[in-house]
XYZ file of C-alpha atoms in Angstrom:
661
model
C 35.401 -14.244 7.158
C 33.336 -12.418 4.546
C 30.871 -9.620 5.301
C 27.953 -11.864 4.343
C 29.167 -14.583 6.698
C 29.376 -12.080 9.547
C 25.918 -10.723 8.788
C 24.411 -14.215 8.768
C 26.044 -14.994 12.106
C 24.623 -11.807 13.627
C 21.161 -12.597 12.224
C 21.310 -16.015 13.846
C 22.696 -15.147 17.271
C 21.089 -11.739 17.931
C 17.760 -13.282 19.059
C 19.692 -15.899 21.051
C 21.629 -13.238 22.947
C 18.396 -11.401 23.739
C 16.835 -14.642 24.914
C 19.761 -15.468 27.200
C 19.821 -11.999 28.772
C 16.051 -11.947 29.370
C 16.052 -15.531 30.617
C 19.026 -15.477 32.979
C 18.957 -11.872 34.117
C 15.247 -11.120 33.900
C 14.890 -10.224 37.575
C 17.763 -7.789 37.354
C 16.686 -5.985 34.161
C 12.933 -6.079 34.868
C 10.009 -6.161 32.456
C 11.126 -3.182 30.377
C 14.658 -4.501 30.077
C 13.444 -7.951 29.058
C 11.215 -6.824 26.217
C 13.709 -4.141 25.138
C 16.654 -6.492 24.754
C 14.669 -9.229 22.985
C 12.967 -6.772 20.621
C 16.350 -5.210 19.871
C 17.812 -8.617 19.021
C 14.953 -9.534 16.692
C 14.944 -6.031 15.160
C 18.639 -6.381 14.303
C 17.916 -9.736 12.656
C 14.983 -8.231 10.746
C 16.987 -5.308 9.355
C 19.885 -7.537 8.339
C 17.489 -10.128 6.877
C 16.005 -7.344 4.759
C 19.523 -6.593 3.486
C 20.107 -10.274 2.696
C 16.728 -10.390 0.925
C 17.670 -7.361 -1.160
C 21.047 -8.897 -1.964
C 19.736 -12.312 -3.045
C 16.281 -11.508 -4.440
C 16.624 -8.007 -5.868
C 20.277 -8.119 -6.943
C 20.294 -11.839 -7.754
C 23.349 -12.866 -5.700
C 24.540 -16.420 -6.270
C 23.585 -18.987 -3.571
C 25.960 -18.884 -0.631
C 26.951 -22.191 0.964
C 29.706 -22.148 3.585
C 30.531 -23.907 6.867
C 30.839 -21.977 10.112
C 32.786 -24.642 11.988
C 33.225 -28.414 12.059
C 31.724 -29.997 15.145
C 32.852 -33.591 14.577
C 34.208 -35.963 11.951
C 33.086 -39.574 12.305
C 33.912 -42.315 9.794
C 34.659 -39.673 7.191
C 31.313 -37.870 7.674
C 31.670 -34.210 8.589
C 29.143 -32.818 11.052
C 29.274 -29.075 10.561
C 27.418 -25.902 11.374
C 27.028 -23.713 8.312
C 24.848 -21.513 6.150
C 22.983 -22.076 2.914
C 21.446 -18.856 1.634
C 19.476 -18.692 -1.583
C 16.108 -17.277 -2.617
C 14.257 -19.814 -0.478
C 16.122 -19.230 2.776
C 16.522 -15.475 2.213
C 12.745 -15.101 1.844
C 12.003 -17.263 4.876
C 14.509 -15.329 6.988
C 12.772 -12.038 6.274
C 9.291 -13.477 6.852
C 10.274 -15.163 10.123
C 12.074 -12.150 11.573
C 9.465 -9.570 10.496
C 6.508 -11.528 11.856
C 8.468 -12.314 15.020
C 9.267 -8.622 15.482
C 5.571 -7.725 15.190
C 4.712 -10.450 17.708
C 7.375 -9.218 20.138
C 6.032 -5.657 20.031
C 2.431 -6.833 20.299
C 3.302 -9.000 23.306
C 4.078 -5.921 25.410
C 0.449 -4.856 25.231
C -1.022 -8.346 25.402
C 0.922 -9.533 28.449
C 0.336 -6.207 30.184
C -3.364 -7.128 30.300
C -2.764 -10.735 31.333
C -4.538 -11.333 34.628
C -2.774 -14.667 35.131
C 0.586 -12.982 35.668
C 0.596 -9.572 37.410
C 3.331 -6.970 37.004
C 5.459 -8.260 39.856
C 5.708 -11.735 38.326
C 8.978 -12.686 36.561
C 7.168 -14.921 34.066
C 6.803 -11.882 31.799
C 10.584 -11.916 31.250
C 10.538 -15.664 30.745
C 7.927 -15.355 28.005
C 10.037 -12.873 26.048
C 13.042 -15.112 26.500
C 11.109 -18.045 25.049
C 9.719 -16.264 21.980
C 13.157 -14.862 21.173
C 14.615 -18.368 21.525
C 11.855 -19.586 19.205
C 13.007 -17.101 16.571
C 16.622 -18.249 16.910
C 15.560 -21.903 16.523
C 13.617 -21.218 13.341
C 16.482 -19.207 11.863
C 18.870 -22.079 12.617
C 16.537 -24.407 10.719
C 16.124 -22.061 7.754
C 19.835 -21.271 7.418
C 20.996 -24.907 7.710
C 23.128 -26.386 4.955
C 23.175 -29.896 6.425
C 20.871 -32.419 8.062
C 22.487 -32.148 11.498
C 21.781 -28.429 11.797
C 18.342 -28.931 10.285
C 17.574 -31.510 12.957
C 18.854 -29.179 15.673
C 16.531 -26.381 14.556
C 13.725 -28.892 14.003
C 13.929 -30.159 17.576
C 14.605 -26.719 19.067
C 11.359 -25.243 17.730
C 9.576 -28.306 19.088
C 11.121 -27.861 22.527
C 10.362 -24.144 22.755
C 6.810 -24.687 21.501
C 6.389 -27.209 24.328
C 7.515 -24.572 26.827
C 5.284 -21.867 25.342
C 2.116 -23.923 24.890
C 2.378 -24.864 28.567
C 3.319 -21.334 29.640
C 0.195 -21.061 31.799
C 1.477 -23.856 33.984
C -1.247 -23.284 36.569
C -3.808 -24.579 34.073
C -4.195 -28.332 33.785
C -5.391 -27.934 30.182
C -2.179 -26.118 29.238
C -0.005 -28.865 30.697
C -1.996 -31.519 28.851
C -1.734 -29.503 25.630
C 2.040 -29.120 25.709
C 2.500 -32.816 26.502
C 0.239 -33.688 23.586
C 2.201 -31.428 21.241
C 5.488 -32.879 22.431
C 4.432 -36.536 22.115
C 2.714 -36.208 18.727
C 5.760 -34.438 17.318
C 7.959 -37.228 18.647
C 5.986 -39.635 16.464
C 6.682 -37.500 13.415
C 10.296 -36.939 14.407
C 10.865 -40.697 14.667
C 10.151 -40.976 10.939
C 12.233 -37.863 10.302
C 15.266 -39.375 12.046
C 14.867 -42.630 10.127
C 14.766 -40.665 6.868
C 18.005 -38.888 7.743
C 19.533 -42.251 8.741
C 18.676 -43.742 5.332
C 20.312 -40.769 3.607
C 23.464 -41.044 5.737
C 23.625 -44.812 5.129
C 23.382 -44.580 1.337
C 24.960 -41.201 0.629
C 27.574 -41.128 3.396
C 26.994 -37.441 4.124
C 24.780 -35.014 5.991
C 25.594 -32.110 3.665
C 22.781 -30.893 1.396
C 25.021 -30.194 -1.596
C 26.624 -33.655 -1.483
C 23.187 -35.250 -1.034
C 21.790 -33.436 -4.080
C 24.885 -34.271 -6.128
C 24.509 -37.988 -5.366
C 20.807 -38.292 -6.169
C 21.278 -39.358 -9.777
C 23.882 -41.957 -8.792
C 21.587 -43.531 -6.176
C 18.366 -43.019 -8.103
C 17.796 -46.743 -8.666
C 18.930 -47.997 -5.244
C 16.394 -50.115 -3.376
C 15.736 -51.240 0.185
C 14.358 -54.713 0.905
C 11.785 -54.518 3.704
C 10.933 -58.221 3.483
C 7.928 -57.930 1.193
C 10.028 -56.801 -1.741
C 12.388 -54.043 -2.872
C 11.340 -50.427 -2.340
C 13.002 -47.405 -3.896
C 15.478 -45.959 -1.439
C 14.617 -42.403 -2.435
C 10.901 -43.127 -1.990
C 11.537 -44.585 1.454
C 13.752 -41.665 2.514
C 11.396 -38.961 1.244
C 8.324 -40.590 2.790
C 10.092 -40.915 6.143
C 11.123 -37.265 5.970
C 7.522 -36.390 5.148
C 6.354 -38.169 8.305
C 8.376 -35.572 10.171
C 6.726 -32.848 8.096
C 3.302 -34.286 8.945
C 4.099 -33.845 12.621
C 5.561 -30.346 12.420
C 3.091 -29.059 9.834
C 0.128 -30.819 11.472
C -1.117 -32.998 8.631
C -3.674 -35.732 9.285
C -3.453 -37.861 11.366
C -0.662 -36.028 13.234
C -2.677 -32.804 13.374
C -4.251 -33.284 16.795
C -1.694 -31.211 18.708
C -2.166 -27.946 16.835
C -5.664 -26.956 18.041
C -4.519 -27.675 21.600
C -1.657 -25.214 21.173
C -4.267 -22.484 21.684
C -3.744 -23.009 25.419
C -0.661 -20.816 25.156
C -0.836 -16.995 25.111
C -2.130 -15.514 21.846
C 1.254 -14.078 20.721
C 2.813 -17.529 20.653
C -0.223 -18.874 18.803
C 0.498 -16.279 16.123
C 4.197 -17.121 16.061
C 3.680 -20.902 15.864
C 0.918 -20.712 13.249
C 2.217 -17.903 11.063
C 5.916 -18.019 10.323
C 7.512 -20.708 12.451
C 7.247 -24.376 13.331
C 4.145 -25.346 11.341
C 5.739 -24.080 8.138
C 8.973 -25.975 8.871
C 7.631 -29.130 7.230
C 6.608 -27.236 4.083
C 10.010 -25.554 3.931
C 11.781 -28.886 4.396
C 9.956 -30.616 1.523
C 10.561 -27.617 -0.737
C 14.252 -27.608 0.212
C 14.528 -31.281 -0.765
C 12.547 -30.896 -3.994
C 15.354 -32.559 -6.023
C 14.748 -35.775 -4.065
C 10.941 -35.629 -4.083
C 10.970 -35.094 -7.839
C 12.447 -38.574 -8.228
C 9.577 -40.346 -6.430
C 6.096 -40.382 -7.937
C 4.816 -42.348 -4.952
C 6.060 -39.780 -2.445
C 4.540 -36.915 -4.449
C 1.136 -38.611 -4.590
C 1.178 -39.330 -0.855
C 2.074 -35.714 -0.112
C -0.674 -34.496 -2.449
C -3.456 -36.653 -1.014
C -2.517 -36.042 2.617
C -2.487 -32.297 2.006
C -5.800 -32.164 0.115
C -7.634 -34.316 2.650
C -6.260 -32.227 5.511
C -7.276 -28.986 3.785
C -10.913 -30.010 3.396
C -11.450 -32.080 6.555
C -9.867 -29.544 8.897
C -11.836 -26.715 7.301
C -15.079 -28.477 8.194
C -14.004 -28.586 11.840
C -13.674 -24.799 11.832
C -17.441 -24.552 11.269
C -18.293 -25.873 14.741
C -15.723 -23.997 16.835
C -16.827 -21.255 19.233
C -13.418 -20.307 20.626
C -12.159 -17.426 18.469
C -8.574 -18.718 18.572
C -9.614 -22.257 17.652
C -11.469 -21.016 14.570
C -8.246 -19.376 13.387
C -6.269 -22.472 14.416
C -8.369 -24.790 12.270
C -7.947 -22.370 9.387
C -4.199 -22.856 9.829
C -4.616 -26.629 9.596
C -6.645 -26.208 6.421
C -4.200 -23.748 4.828
C -1.279 -26.021 5.644
C -3.145 -28.679 3.692
C -3.237 -26.356 0.671
C 0.521 -25.790 0.954
C 1.189 -29.520 1.251
C -1.025 -30.324 -1.730
C 0.969 -27.822 -3.779
C 4.156 -29.694 -2.929
C 2.525 -32.939 -4.089
C 1.948 -31.604 -7.617
C 5.511 -30.258 -7.766
C 4.254 -26.677 -7.370
C 6.804 -26.101 -4.609
C 7.046 -22.411 -5.449
C 3.275 -21.993 -5.098
C 3.366 -23.820 -1.757
C 6.120 -21.542 -0.482
C 4.283 -18.539 -1.923
C 1.309 -19.493 0.240
C 3.665 -19.898 3.211
C 4.758 -16.286 2.691
C 1.306 -14.762 2.263
C -0.176 -16.951 4.988
C 2.484 -15.786 7.445
C 1.273 -12.208 7.199
C -2.483 -12.649 7.137
C -2.505 -15.458 9.694
C -0.335 -13.476 12.128
C -2.734 -10.584 11.512
C -5.785 -12.740 12.267
C -4.306 -14.181 15.456
C -3.144 -10.834 16.768
C -6.506 -9.261 15.904
C -8.203 -12.124 17.740
C -5.898 -11.388 20.670
C -6.962 -7.740 20.557
C -10.587 -8.867 20.832
C -9.658 -11.156 23.716
C -8.004 -8.245 25.539
C -11.157 -6.144 25.115
C -13.278 -9.066 26.355
C -11.035 -9.490 29.407
C -9.762 -12.844 28.095
C -13.134 -14.353 27.243
C -12.537 -16.248 23.979
C -16.080 -17.520 23.260
C -17.499 -15.755 20.182
C -21.030 -16.336 21.511
C -20.246 -13.876 24.307
C -19.216 -11.164 21.845
C -21.156 -9.281 19.179
C -21.367 -5.703 17.987
C -17.693 -4.967 18.606
C -17.251 -2.984 15.395
C -18.198 0.355 16.984
C -15.925 -0.238 19.981
C -12.833 -1.532 18.132
C -12.584 0.083 14.663
C -8.866 -0.608 14.082
C -9.180 -4.241 15.134
C -12.306 -4.533 12.972
C -10.718 -3.284 9.750
C -7.450 -5.153 10.223
C -9.265 -8.406 10.958
C -11.429 -7.837 7.880
C -8.267 -7.499 5.789
C -6.920 -10.731 7.263
C -10.224 -12.502 6.629
C -10.388 -11.361 2.995
C -6.796 -12.483 2.431
C -7.581 -15.858 4.009
C -10.584 -16.557 1.782
C -8.659 -15.489 -1.322
C -10.536 -12.318 -2.182
C -9.250 -11.051 -5.564
C -6.371 -8.632 -5.167
C -5.421 -9.689 -1.664
C -2.252 -11.710 -1.096
C -4.062 -14.957 -0.312
C -5.877 -14.829 -3.640
C -2.673 -15.056 -5.665
C -1.098 -17.863 -3.633
C -4.235 -19.979 -3.101
C -5.394 -19.691 -6.713
C -1.910 -20.686 -7.874
C -2.247 -23.900 -5.871
C -5.755 -24.639 -7.128
C -4.703 -24.028 -10.741
C -1.655 -26.245 -10.244
C -3.754 -29.192 -9.049
C -6.093 -28.694 -12.022
C -3.150 -28.722 -14.433
C -1.283 -31.650 -12.835
C -1.354 -35.234 -14.112
C -0.041 -36.601 -10.819
C -1.983 -39.562 -9.413
C -4.783 -38.202 -7.208
C -4.612 -34.662 -8.603
C -8.238 -34.643 -9.801
C -9.565 -35.753 -6.418
C -7.293 -33.270 -4.644
C -8.490 -30.445 -6.895
C -12.139 -31.120 -5.988
C -11.319 -31.091 -2.273
C -9.350 -27.850 -2.531
C -12.081 -26.109 -4.520
C -14.731 -27.262 -2.039
C -12.464 -26.077 0.752
C -12.687 -22.516 -0.592
C -16.400 -22.355 0.258
C -15.790 -23.897 3.679
C -12.974 -21.435 4.417
C -15.145 -18.428 3.598
C -18.046 -19.812 5.629
C -16.185 -20.431 8.910
C -14.075 -17.268 8.565
C -17.007 -14.914 8.121
C -19.149 -16.846 10.590
C -16.585 -15.797 13.179
C -16.248 -12.278 11.777
C -19.970 -11.547 11.579
C -20.748 -12.942 15.034
C -17.911 -11.026 16.707
C -18.316 -7.648 15.028
C -21.816 -7.471 13.535
C -23.888 -9.813 15.662
C -26.215 -8.616 18.438
C -24.353 -7.432 21.511
C -24.133 -10.033 24.237
C -25.016 -9.325 27.855
C -21.301 -9.159 28.627
C -20.657 -6.489 25.967
C -23.613 -4.421 27.138
C -22.588 -4.490 30.781
C -18.817 -4.051 30.472
C -16.600 -1.305 29.161
C -15.235 -2.388 25.777
C -12.623 -0.246 24.059
C -9.920 -0.424 21.399
C -6.584 -1.985 22.326
C -3.552 0.259 22.997
C -1.241 1.371 20.185
C 1.394 -1.201 21.070
C -1.219 -3.766 19.991
C -2.827 -1.961 17.059
C 0.373 -0.760 15.346
C 1.567 -4.342 14.627
C -1.918 -5.059 13.258
C -1.662 -2.130 10.857
C 1.862 -3.051 9.772
C 0.841 -6.668 9.116
C -2.191 -5.505 7.130
C 0.043 -3.946 4.475
C 1.755 -7.160 3.264
C -1.503 -9.078 3.796
C -2.922 -6.943 0.997
C 0.065 -6.187 -1.215
C 2.696 -8.937 -1.024
C 1.059 -11.104 -3.678
C 1.304 -8.544 -6.478
C 5.116 -8.342 -6.878
C 5.718 -12.080 -6.318
C 3.119 -13.809 -8.484
C 4.961 -13.568 -11.795
C 8.273 -14.801 -10.411
C 6.532 -17.717 -8.673
C 4.586 -18.907 -11.719
C 7.487 -18.432 -14.130
C 9.824 -20.341 -11.839
C 12.325 -17.498 -11.706
C 11.814 -16.545 -8.066
C 13.012 -19.841 -6.555
C 15.072 -20.946 -9.552
C 18.294 -21.313 -7.528
C 16.743 -23.418 -4.746
C 13.800 -25.447 -6.092
C 14.239 -28.022 -8.844
C 11.304 -29.367 -10.847
C 11.460 -31.931 -13.631
C 10.111 -30.566 -16.936
C 7.281 -33.116 -17.005
C 6.163 -31.977 -13.519
C 6.400 -28.210 -14.071
C 2.700 -27.318 -13.828
C 3.405 -23.719 -12.828
C 5.324 -23.148 -16.046
C 2.326 -24.473 -17.982
C 0.038 -22.062 -16.164
C 2.417 -19.168 -16.733
C 2.791 -19.794 -20.468
C -0.852 -20.507 -21.269
C -3.072 -18.887 -18.632
C -1.147 -16.085 -16.953
C -1.302 -12.627 -18.514
C -0.202 -10.364 -15.682
C -1.235 -9.919 -12.058
C -4.033 -7.477 -12.882
C -5.493 -9.777 -15.523
C -5.236 -12.657 -13.066
C -7.446 -10.681 -10.683
C -9.960 -10.040 -13.470
C -9.851 -13.718 -14.432
C -10.321 -14.639 -10.765
C -13.593 -12.725 -10.632
C -14.944 -15.188 -13.195
C -13.461 -18.355 -11.701
C -15.311 -20.981 -9.667
C -13.131 -20.729 -6.506
C -13.725 -16.975 -6.169
C -17.482 -17.345 -6.609
C -17.447 -20.154 -4.056
C -15.712 -17.836 -1.593
C -18.377 -15.181 -2.273
C -21.020 -17.835 -1.716
C -19.408 -18.768 1.593
C -19.469 -15.149 2.764
C -23.092 -14.754 1.653
C -24.075 -17.961 3.420
C -22.401 -16.823 6.620
C -24.199 -13.457 6.391
C -27.566 -15.131 5.836
C -27.179 -17.710 8.602
C -25.636 -15.588 11.325
C -26.998 -12.076 10.644
C -30.166 -12.357 8.542
C -31.563 -15.597 10.006
C -29.629 -16.369 13.219
C -32.300 -18.904 14.184
C -31.346 -21.237 11.329
C -27.933 -22.527 12.537
C -29.519 -24.167 15.599
C -32.154 -25.819 13.400
C -29.537 -27.035 10.918
C -27.460 -28.354 13.805
C -30.450 -30.251 15.179
C -31.318 -31.692 11.776
C -27.723 -32.780 11.149
C -26.925 -33.853 14.710
C -24.957 -37.036 13.755
C -22.696 -35.018 11.457
C -22.411 -32.247 14.034
C -21.305 -34.715 16.702
C -18.664 -36.146 14.367
C -17.283 -32.651 13.731
C -17.347 -31.647 17.401
C -15.488 -34.867 18.199
C -12.862 -34.000 15.583
C -13.644 -37.179 13.611
C -12.767 -39.204 16.694
C -8.991 -38.862 16.370
C -8.562 -37.805 19.981
C -10.886 -40.563 21.172
C -9.036 -43.131 19.084
C -5.682 -41.965 20.406
C -6.985 -42.083 23.954
C -8.356 -45.627 23.615
C -5.583 -47.152 21.523
C -2.438 -45.304 22.524
C -3.122 -43.769 25.939
C -5.186 -46.595 27.452
C -3.263 -49.184 25.431
C 0.042 -47.862 26.756
C -1.356 -47.785 30.278
C -2.550 -51.399 30.038
C 0.711 -52.486 28.466
C 2.519 -50.756 31.314
C 0.331 -52.537 33.859
C 1.115 -55.862 32.147
C 4.853 -55.248 32.286
C 4.578 -54.061 35.873
C 2.524 -56.996 37.166
C 3.785 -59.860 34.989
C 7.339 -58.889 34.093
C 8.361 -56.689 37.021
C 6.438 -58.097 39.986
C 6.079 -61.759 38.960
C 9.193 -62.503 36.908
C 11.830 -60.034 38.115
C 10.767 -59.479 41.716
C 9.036 -62.814 42.261
C 11.321 -65.208 40.426
C 14.708 -63.572 39.975
C 15.211 -61.255 42.925
C 12.992 -62.689 45.642
C 13.181 -66.180 44.111
C 16.950 -66.391 44.388
C 16.801 -65.023 47.920
C 14.179 -67.619 48.845
C 16.343 -70.397 47.358
C 19.290 -69.325 49.507
C 17.067 -69.094 52.582
C 15.575 -72.554 51.945
C 18.996 -74.116 51.411
C 20.252 -72.437 54.579
C 17.335 -73.767 56.570
C 17.965 -77.325 55.289
C 21.714 -77.187 55.914
C 21.111 -75.789 59.368
C 19.328 -79.041 60.304
C 22.640 -80.871 59.870
C 24.314 -78.780 62.583
C 23.168 -80.983 65.573
C 26.094 -80.340 67.948
C 26.698 -84.088 68.584
C 30.308 -85.278 68.192
C 29.384 -88.702 66.809
C 27.314 -87.084 64.016
C 30.343 -85.082 62.896
C 32.615 -88.166 63.181
C 30.197 -90.194 61.083
C 30.121 -87.452 58.435
C 33.922 -87.299 58.358
C 34.289 -91.073 58.053
C 31.595 -91.224 55.385
C 33.296 -88.456 53.442
C 36.701 -90.136 53.765
C 35.197 -93.375 52.476
C 33.748 -91.603 49.430
C 37.132 -89.966 48.757
C 38.975 -93.331 48.950
C 36.502 -94.992 46.609
C 36.959 -92.174 44.099
C 40.782 -92.497 44.347
C 40.685 -96.272 43.770
C 38.382 -95.816 40.791
C 40.632 -93.128 39.340
C 43.777 -95.354 39.672
C 42.092 -98.262 37.848
């Protein structure tokens, strides 16, 4: 076994070992032991992931594809566990482990102030076990070189997210939220499984390399669904994308993600920043060779992403829970990433995954710091004037907010502008409409982001703030904020050229020449990162973000009386936004109540009437009725029995005579 193979195995299992120790022996090792062993496991993975990143990105090591062991061979198909490491997976490994490490450290301070679970409660150890298991699951997904391992990691992150969202099991809302997340993801995963089944049926393999090698051979294969032939590759990629819609919360399978805020803030950061919700984006980018062969699939991905980006951003305008504001920003940013995939700008989409991981983890953890100071009150209307009490949280959240809105020079500027430029350059069906939505979404993003920021830190102090002691969070909370602030500002500068030129992900992402919009941008519009910043200061998206910030300042600091008047004047629109466009109501009426009524029908008609009434009880009643009738023949009189015997003998003789003739 090579050194690289050993390192990859350690990266994968180190968080798992920490999770097992904290989960099974938490009572024995205590709180300190639990967070020490899990942080150590993730720290080992982070350091080794940094080495792998240096090896593959800096030194340009060739992609590494090797099996670990063969689990089963069925009908000639090998089901293996293995590793595929290239620029795509090496980058994701480092992002996942670094953000997870920051979340693990931060959790010590956050859970220490959690009133729901005091110090003598073993749930503290369980939480660390879960978040470490979450990291292992995401690494298994990222490192996979076959569909079986991908599906394992895919379902594992879903399972652990279910456990973490419902971590506060004493709360009814938390239980409802984790069930919602689990069920909605099952809808997406049903399509995902069907997509894998189509690939196995036509390609006879679950191995990525064999699948990619057979694409050209099966390019023209079709599936007849009854209404006519459909491209097999289109069907497979669209079914896989249904799974991505569930995991990456694209409309209409987005409804679970805002509810995930019921879990503790650290897991909100972990789910939204570097794990789970980015799994769908990673998956589509990984299978770019297949998506490139389907114009229909690309257009569907593009339109779903653009609509999600704009529509979910609008919902952020009416949220008052600080975590939900950040959650809806995640939904919107995931839409930007998905739209990038739809115009074949896979590298730009993954670039935004990378930058978003840092600034979104920063925003969530900063929001958690505010929640700690507010003694777990999450309503921004009960805050205000926190800048003077929490200077570190203030400046780090400002950095995260500027990165989110794409302020020139910050990481989010480079990745978001790359996506917007790609949609402008693309000739894909729906690209013009998508571009308008994404540009409009820039203003919306700046407005809801700085609405939250201004109210929390610059608004008038609420009664709660005036009457309670508010202070900065401990160092175990603020140090991860500071460390995340650095890449939130700087990570875009060294990556932008490699992303636009196509060199950064050249060994993992394949784009047809006629689809390569990033190359067009690089050759005609890009003249260096610094010049891109200067160009950004003159571009429409940047000025729209400035306008959003200015509007938020005017409405919530200069004229705080206006939002209520605007709300009253636009009450129908406000109600639509508060209701989340009615998706939850529709799901409740159609699926929840429909399933309940269908269940009642099966219970009353099929179970009670047909099965119990006719089959089970009916057959018993038939036997009872026949027994009652036959019992009447048992009179006890000898001449009745003699008559029956003679009559029977007569019938037997007549039958014998007839048979002889």
